[in-house]
């Protein structure tokens, strides 16, 4: 059981250096996960040299508005639904690992805030993917996540 003394020893997330520690630890845990790992390394075949700095930009933008992230999370996750379940259980697993990664190194206001934002975004992304699944897009033969990565930089759901 983590003692108060241990918690006090941990610092808060104050800027980019802490975000890099968090993102590195989180995706190291994700890659070890039996459910999430294959989504990243087999289905999406993620380029980690690109993905890690991009997610550091993302969380720096979320927490401090300084990261310069300019991506489209919804489009990236929507494209995954062609090859991965992206169901509630998978999002709950993602969130559990994220919270464990934060708590492993950090404690404080920003650490609590980033966990709340991650939970809110997990709910938003999951519910938007569910909504898109209910009103399916017209079938695009042979269209997979790899096609999405190769062909169209961003495909807004419900186009
Ligand atoms: C079931 C849970 C999730 C899975 C399996 C998942 C998986 C992925 C994958 C495979 C990518 C694309 C990587 C690439 O090809 O470059 C990605 C991108 C991304 N994910 Fe997730 N993700 C999940 C939940 C979340 C949540 C809850 C957030 C936010 C709190 C998030 C934030 C992002 C961002 C910012 C990107 C980059 C999008 C871009 O600009 O290209 N993900 N995710």
Coordinates of N, CA and C and ligand atoms in Angstrom, one line a residue:
X1 N 0.9 -1.2 0.0 CA 0.0 0.0 0.0 C 0.9 1.2 0.0
X2 N 0.6 2.2 -0.9 CA 1.5 3.3 -1.1 C 1.3 4.2 0.2
X3 N 2.4 4.6 0.9 CA 2.3 5.4 2.1 C 2.2 6.9 1.7
X4 N 1.7 7.7 2.6 CA 1.6 9.1 2.3 C 3.0 9.7 2.0
X5 N 4.0 9.1 2.8 CA 5.4 9.6 2.6 C 5.8 9.4 1.1
X6 N 5.5 8.2 0.5 CA 5.8 8.0 -0.9 C 5.2 9.0 -1.8
X7 N 3.9 9.2 -1.5 CA 3.2 10.2 -2.4 C 3.8 11.5 -2.3
X8 N 4.2 11.9 -1.0 CA 4.8 13.3 -0.9 C 6.1 13.4 -1.6
X9 N 6.8 12.2 -1.8 CA 8.1 12.3 -2.5 C 7.9 12.6 -3.9
X10 N 6.7 12.2 -4.5 CA 6.5 12.4 -5.9 C 6.2 13.9 -6.2
X11 N 6.7 14.3 -7.3 CA 6.4 15.7 -7.7 C 5.2 15.7 -8.6
X12 N 4.8 16.9 -9.0 CA 3.7 17.1 -9.9 C 4.2 17.2 -11.3
X13 N 3.3 17.1 -12.3 CA 3.7 17.3 -13.7 C 3.8 18.8 -14.0
X14 N 5.0 19.3 -14.2 CA 5.2 20.7 -14.2 C 5.5 21.2 -15.6
X15 N 5.8 20.3 -16.6 CA 6.1 20.7 -17.9 C 6.6 19.6 -18.8
X16 N 7.2 19.9 -19.9 CA 7.5 18.9 -20.9 C 8.3 17.7 -20.4
X17 N 9.4 18.0 -19.5 CA 10.2 16.8 -19.1 C 9.3 15.8 -18.4
X18 N 8.4 16.2 -17.5 CA 7.5 15.2 -16.8 C 6.6 14.5 -17.8
X19 N 6.1 15.3 -18.8 CA 5.2 14.7 -19.8 C 5.9 13.6 -20.6
X20 N 7.2 13.8 -20.9 CA 8.0 12.8 -21.6 C 8.1 11.6 -20.8
X21 N 8.4 11.7 -19.5 CA 8.5 10.6 -18.6 C 7.2 9.8 -18.6
X22 N 6.0 10.5 -18.4 CA 4.7 9.9 -18.4 C 4.4 9.2 -19.7
X23 N 4.6 9.8 -20.9 CA 4.2 9.2 -22.1 C 5.1 8.0 -22.4
X24 N 6.4 8.1 -22.1 CA 7.3 6.9 -22.3 C 6.8 5.7 -21.5
X25 N 6.5 6.0 -20.2 CA 6.1 4.9 -19.3 C 4.8 4.4 -19.8
X26 N 3.8 5.2 -20.1 CA 2.5 4.8 -20.5 C 2.6 3.9 -21.8
X27 N 3.3 4.3 -22.8 CA 3.3 3.4 -24.0 C 4.2 2.2 -23.8
X28 N 5.1 2.2 -22.9 CA 5.9 1.0 -22.6 C 4.9 0.0 -22.0
X29 N 4.0 0.5 -21.1 CA 3.0 -0.4 -20.5 C 2.0 -0.8 -21.6
X30 N 1.5 0.1 -22.5 CA 0.6 -0.3 -23.5 C 1.1 -1.4 -24.4
X31 N 2.4 -1.3 -24.7 CA 3.0 -2.3 -25.7 C 3.1 -3.7 -25.0
X32 N 3.1 -3.7 -23.7 CA 3.1 -5.0 -22.9 C 1.7 -5.6 -22.8
X33 N 0.7 -4.7 -23.0 CA -0.7 -5.2 -22.7 C -1.2 -6.1 -23.8
X34 N -1.8 -7.2 -23.4 CA -2.2 -8.2 -24.4 C -3.3 -7.8 -25.3
X35 N -4.1 -6.8 -24.9 CA -5.2 -6.3 -25.7 C -4.8 -5.1 -26.5
X36 N -4.2 -4.1 -25.8 CA -3.8 -2.8 -26.4 C -2.6 -2.9 -27.3
X37 N -1.6 -3.7 -26.9 CA -0.3 -3.8 -27.6 C -0.5 -4.1 -29.1
X38 N -1.3 -5.2 -29.4 CA -1.5 -5.5 -30.8 C -2.2 -4.4 -31.6
X39 N -3.0 -3.6 -31.0 CA -3.7 -2.5 -31.7 C -2.6 -1.5 -32.2
X40 N -1.7 -1.3 -31.4 CA -0.6 -0.3 -31.8 C 0.5 -1.0 -32.7
X41 N 0.9 -2.1 -32.3 CA 2.1 -2.7 -33.0 C 1.7 -3.6 -34.2
X42 N 0.5 -4.2 -34.2 CA 0.1 -5.1 -35.3 C -0.9 -4.4 -36.3
X43 N -2.0 -3.8 -35.7 CA -3.0 -3.2 -36.6 C -2.5 -1.8 -37.1
X44 N -2.1 -0.9 -36.2 CA -1.7 0.4 -36.7 C -0.2 0.5 -37.1
X45 N 0.5 -0.5 -36.7 CA 2.0 -0.5 -37.0 C 2.5 0.9 -36.7
X46 N 2.4 1.3 -35.5 CA 2.7 2.7 -35.1 C 4.2 2.9 -35.3
X47 N 4.6 4.1 -35.8 CA 6.0 4.6 -35.9 C 6.2 5.3 -34.6
X48 N 6.9 4.6 -33.6 CA 7.0 5.1 -32.3 C 7.9 6.4 -32.2
X49 N 8.8 6.5 -33.2 CA 9.6 7.7 -33.2 C 8.7 9.0 -33.6
X50 N 7.6 8.7 -34.2 CA 6.6 9.8 -34.5 C 5.6 9.9 -33.4
X51 N 5.1 8.7 -33.0 CA 3.9 8.7 -32.1 C 4.2 9.3 -30.7
X52 N 5.4 9.0 -30.1 CA 5.8 9.4 -28.8 C 5.9 11.0 -28.7
X53 N 6.7 11.6 -29.6 CA 6.7 13.1 -29.6 C 5.4 13.7 -29.8
X54 N 4.6 13.1 -30.7 CA 3.2 13.6 -31.0 C 2.3 13.6 -29.8
X55 N 2.4 12.5 -29.0 CA 1.6 12.4 -27.8 C 2.1 13.3 -26.7
X56 N 3.4 13.6 -26.7 CA 4.0 14.6 -25.8 C 3.5 16.0 -26.1
X57 N 3.5 16.3 -27.4 CA 2.9 17.6 -27.9 C 1.4 17.7 -27.4
X58 N 0.7 16.5 -27.6 CA -0.7 16.5 -27.3 C -1.0 16.8 -25.8
X59 N -0.3 16.1 -24.9 CA -0.5 16.3 -23.5 C 0.0 17.6 -23.0
X60 N 1.1 18.1 -23.7 CA 1.6 19.5 -23.3 C 0.6 20.5 -23.7
X61 N 0.0 20.3 -24.8 CA -1.1 21.3 -25.3 C -2.3 21.2 -24.3
X62 N -2.7 20.0 -23.9 CA -3.8 19.8 -23.0 C -3.6 20.5 -21.7
X63 N -2.4 20.2 -21.1 CA -2.1 20.7 -19.8 C -1.6 22.2 -19.7
X64 N -0.8 22.5 -20.7 CA -0.1 23.9 -20.6 C -0.3 24.7 -21.8
X65 N -1.1 24.2 -22.8 CA -1.4 25.0 -24.0 C -0.1 25.4 -24.7
X66 N 1.0 24.6 -24.6 CA 2.3 25.0 -25.2 C 2.8 24.0 -26.2
X67 N 2.1 22.8 -26.3 CA 2.7 21.7 -27.1 C 2.7 21.8 -28.6
X68 N 1.8 22.7 -29.1 CA 1.7 22.8 -30.5 C 1.1 21.6 -31.2
X69 N 0.3 20.8 -30.5 CA -0.3 19.6 -31.1 C -1.3 20.1 -32.2
X70 N -1.3 19.5 -33.4 CA -2.2 19.9 -34.4 C -2.8 18.6 -35.1
X71 N -3.2 17.7 -34.4 CA -3.7 16.4 -35.0 C -5.2 16.3 -34.9
X72 N -5.7 15.1 -35.2 CA -7.1 14.8 -35.2 C -7.4 13.5 -34.5
X73 N -7.4 13.5 -33.2 CA -7.5 12.2 -32.5 C -8.8 11.4 -32.9
X74 N -9.9 12.1 -33.2 CA -11.1 11.3 -33.5 C -10.9 10.6 -34.8
X75 N -10.3 11.2 -35.8 CA -10.1 10.6 -37.1 C -9.1 9.4 -37.0
X76 N -8.1 9.5 -36.2 CA -7.1 8.4 -36.0 C -7.8 7.2 -35.3
X77 N -8.7 7.5 -34.4 CA -9.3 6.4 -33.7 C -10.5 5.8 -34.5
X78 N -11.1 6.7 -35.2 CA -12.2 6.2 -36.1 C -11.7 5.2 -37.1
X79 N -10.6 5.5 -37.7 CA -10.0 4.6 -38.7 C -9.7 3.3 -38.1
X80 N -9.3 3.2 -36.8 CA -9.0 2.0 -36.2 C -10.2 1.0 -36.1
X81 N -11.4 1.6 -36.1 CA -12.6 0.8 -35.8 C -12.8 -0.2 -37.0
X82 N -12.1 -0.1 -38.1 CA -12.2 -1.0 -39.2 C -11.5 -2.3 -38.8
X83 N -10.6 -2.3 -37.9 CA -9.8 -3.5 -37.6 C -9.7 -3.8 -36.1
X84 N -10.2 -2.9 -35.2 CA -10.1 -3.1 -33.8 C -11.5 -2.9 -33.2
X85 N -11.8 -3.6 -32.1 CA -13.1 -3.4 -31.5 C -13.3 -2.0 -31.0
X86 N -12.3 -1.4 -30.4 CA -12.4 -0.1 -29.7 C -13.7 0.0 -28.8
X87 N -13.9 -1.1 -28.1 CA -15.1 -1.1 -27.2 C -14.8 -0.5 -25.9
X88 N -15.9 -0.5 -25.0 CA -15.7 0.1 -23.7 C -14.6 -0.5 -22.9
X89 N -14.6 -1.9 -23.0 CA -13.6 -2.6 -22.2 C -12.2 -2.2 -22.6
X90 N -12.0 -2.0 -23.9 CA -10.6 -1.5 -24.4 C -10.3 -0.1 -23.8
X91 N -11.3 0.8 -23.9 CA -11.0 2.1 -23.3 C -10.8 2.1 -21.8
X92 N -11.5 1.2 -21.1 CA -11.3 1.1 -19.6 C -9.9 0.6 -19.4
X93 N -9.4 -0.3 -20.2 CA -8.1 -0.9 -20.0 C -7.0 0.2 -20.3
X94 N -7.3 1.0 -21.4 CA -6.4 2.1 -21.7 C -6.3 3.1 -20.5
X95 N -7.5 3.4 -20.0 CA -7.6 4.4 -18.9 C -6.9 3.9 -17.6
X96 N -7.1 2.6 -17.3 CA -6.4 2.1 -16.1 C -4.9 2.2 -16.2
X97 N -4.4 1.8 -17.4 CA -2.9 1.9 -17.6 C -2.4 3.4 -17.5
X98 N -3.3 4.3 -18.1 CA -2.9 5.7 -18.1 C -2.8 6.2 -16.6
X99 N -3.8 5.9 -15.8 CA -3.8 6.3 -14.4 C -2.6 5.7 -13.7
X100 N -2.3 4.4 -13.9 CA -1.2 3.7 -13.3 C 0.1 4.4 -13.7
X101 N 0.2 4.8 -15.0 CA 1.5 5.5 -15.4 C 1.6 6.8 -14.7
X102 N 0.5 7.6 -14.6 CA 0.6 8.9 -13.9 C 1.0 8.7 -12.4
X103 N 0.3 7.7 -11.7 CA 0.5 7.5 -10.3 C 1.9 6.9 -10.0
X104 N 2.5 6.3 -11.0 CA 3.8 5.6 -10.8 C 4.9 6.7 -10.5
X105 N 4.8 7.9 -11.1 CA 5.8 8.9 -10.9 C 5.4 10.2 -10.4
X106 N 4.1 10.5 -10.4 CA 3.6 11.9 -10.1 C 2.5 11.9 -9.1
X107 N 2.4 13.0 -8.4 CA 1.3 13.3 -7.5 C 1.1 14.8 -7.5
X108 N -0.1 15.3 -7.4 CA -0.4 16.7 -7.3 C -1.5 17.1 -8.2
X109 N -1.7 18.5 -8.3 CA -2.9 19.0 -9.0 C -2.9 18.6 -10.5
X110 N -1.8 18.8 -11.2 CA -1.7 18.5 -12.6 C -1.9 17.0 -12.9
X111 N -1.3 16.2 -12.0 CA -1.4 14.8 -12.1 C -2.9 14.3 -12.0
X112 N -3.6 14.9 -11.0 CA -5.0 14.6 -10.9 C -5.8 15.2 -12.1
X113 N -5.4 16.4 -12.6 CA -6.1 17.0 -13.7 C -5.9 16.1 -15.0
X114 N -4.7 15.7 -15.3 CA -4.5 14.9 -16.5 C -5.2 13.6 -16.5
X115 N -5.4 13.0 -15.3 CA -6.2 11.8 -15.2 C -7.7 12.0 -15.5
X116 N -8.2 13.2 -15.0 CA -9.6 13.5 -15.3 C -9.8 13.8 -16.8
X117 N -8.9 14.5 -17.4 CA -9.0 14.9 -18.8 C -9.0 13.6 -19.7
X118 N -8.0 12.7 -19.3 CA -7.9 11.4 -20.0 C -9.2 10.6 -19.9
X119 N -9.9 10.6 -18.8 CA -11.1 9.9 -18.6 C -12.2 10.6 -19.4
X120 N -12.3 11.9 -19.4 CA -13.3 12.6 -20.2 C -13.1 12.3 -21.7
X121 N -11.8 12.4 -22.1 CA -11.6 12.2 -23.6 C -11.9 10.7 -24.0
X122 N -11.6 9.8 -23.1 CA -11.9 8.4 -23.4 C -13.4 8.2 -23.6
X123 N -14.1 8.9 -22.7 CA -15.6 8.8 -22.9 C -16.1 9.4 -24.2
X124 N -15.5 10.6 -24.5 CA -15.9 11.3 -25.7 C -15.5 10.5 -27.0
X125 N -14.3 10.0 -27.0 CA -13.8 9.3 -28.2 C -14.7 8.0 -28.3
X126 N -14.8 7.3 -27.2 CA -15.6 6.0 -27.3 C -17.1 6.3 -27.7
X127 N -17.7 7.3 -27.1 CA -19.1 7.5 -27.5 C -19.2 8.0 -29.0
X128 N -18.3 8.8 -29.5 CA -18.3 9.2 -30.9 C -18.1 8.0 -31.8
X129 N -17.2 7.1 -31.4 CA -17.0 5.9 -32.2 C -18.3 5.0 -32.2
X130 N -18.9 4.9 -31.0 CA -20.2 4.1 -30.9 C -21.2 4.8 -31.8
X131 N -21.3 6.1 -31.8 CA -22.4 6.8 -32.6 C -22.1 6.6 -34.0
X132 N -20.8 6.6 -34.4 CA -20.5 6.4 -35.9 C -20.8 5.0 -36.2
X133 N -20.7 4.0 -35.3 CA -20.9 2.6 -35.6 C -22.4 2.4 -35.9
X134 N -23.2 3.2 -35.1 CA -24.7 3.1 -35.3 C -25.1 3.6 -36.6
X135 N -24.5 4.7 -37.1 CA -24.8 5.2 -38.4 C -23.6 4.9 -39.3
X136 N -23.5 3.7 -39.8 CA -22.3 3.3 -40.5 C -22.1 4.1 -41.8
X137 N -20.9 4.3 -42.0 CA -20.5 5.0 -43.3 C -20.7 4.0 -44.5
X138 N -20.9 4.5 -45.7 CA -21.1 3.5 -46.8 C -19.8 2.7 -46.9
X139 N -19.9 1.4 -47.2 CA -18.8 0.5 -47.2 C -17.8 1.0 -48.3
X140 N -16.6 1.0 -47.9 CA -15.5 1.4 -48.9 C -14.7 0.1 -49.1
X141 N -14.9 -0.6 -50.2 CA -14.2 -1.9 -50.3 C -12.7 -1.8 -50.1
X142 N -12.3 -2.8 -49.3 CA -10.8 -3.0 -49.1 C -10.2 -1.9 -48.3
X143 N -11.1 -1.1 -47.6 CA -10.6 0.1 -46.9 C -10.2 -0.4 -45.5
X144 N -9.0 -0.3 -45.1 CA -8.5 -0.7 -43.8 C -7.8 0.5 -43.1
X145 N -7.3 0.2 -41.9 CA -6.5 1.3 -41.2 C -5.3 1.6 -42.0
X146 N -4.7 0.6 -42.6 CA -3.5 0.9 -43.4 C -3.8 1.8 -44.6
X147 N -5.0 1.6 -45.2 CA -5.5 2.5 -46.3 C -5.6 3.9 -45.7
X148 N -6.2 4.0 -44.6 CA -6.5 5.3 -44.0 C -5.1 6.0 -43.8
X149 N -4.1 5.3 -43.3 CA -2.8 5.9 -43.0 C -2.2 6.4 -44.3
X150 N -2.4 5.5 -45.4 CA -1.7 5.8 -46.6 C -2.4 6.9 -47.4
X151 N -3.7 6.9 -47.4 CA -4.5 7.7 -48.4 C -4.9 9.1 -47.9
X152 N -5.7 9.1 -46.8 CA -6.3 10.3 -46.5 C -5.9 10.8 -45.1
X153 N -5.2 11.9 -45.0 CA -4.6 12.3 -43.7 C -5.7 12.4 -42.6
X154 N -6.9 12.9 -42.9 CA -7.9 12.9 -41.8 C -9.3 12.7 -42.4
X155 N -10.0 11.7 -41.8 CA -11.4 11.4 -42.3 C -12.4 11.7 -41.2
X156 N -13.1 12.8 -41.2 CA -14.0 13.1 -40.1 C -15.2 12.1 -40.1
X157 N -15.5 11.5 -38.9 CA -16.6 10.6 -38.9 C -17.9 11.2 -39.3
X158 N -18.8 10.4 -40.0 CA -20.1 10.9 -40.4 C -20.0 11.8 -41.6
X159 N -18.8 11.6 -42.4 CA -18.7 12.4 -43.6 C -19.8 12.2 -44.6
Ligands
LIG1 C1 -9.1 2.0 -26.7 C2 -8.3 3.0 -26.4 C3 -7.3 3.6 -27.4 C4 -6.6 2.9 -28.4 C5 -6.6 1.4 -28.7 C6 -5.8 3.9 -29.1 C7 -4.9 3.7 -30.1 C8 -4.3 4.7 -30.9 C9 -3.6 4.4 -32.1 C10 -3.3 3.0 -32.7 C11 -3.2 5.6 -32.6 C12 -2.5 5.9 -34.0 C13 -1.1 5.9 -33.9 C14 -0.5 6.1 -35.3 O1 -0.8 5.3 -36.2 O2 0.2 7.1 -35.3 C15 -3.7 6.6 -31.7 C16 -3.5 8.0 -31.9 C17 -3.8 8.9 -30.9 N1 -4.4 8.7 -29.7 FE1 -5.2 6.9 -29.1 N2 -6.0 5.2 -28.5 C18 -6.9 5.0 -27.5 C19 -7.4 5.9 -26.6 C20 -7.0 7.3 -26.6 C21 -7.5 8.3 -25.7 C22 -8.5 8.0 -24.6 C23 -6.8 9.4 -26.0 C24 -6.9 10.8 -25.4 C25 -7.0 11.0 -24.1 C26 -5.9 9.1 -27.2 C27 -5.1 10.1 -27.8 C28 -4.5 9.9 -29.0 C29 -3.9 10.9 -29.8 C30 -3.8 12.4 -29.4 C31 -3.4 10.3 -31.0 C32 -2.7 11.0 -32.2 C33 -3.8 11.3 -33.2 C34 -3.1 12.0 -34.4 O3 -2.9 13.3 -34.3 O4 -2.7 11.3 -35.4 N3 -6.1 7.8 -27.5 N4 -4.4 6.0 -30.7

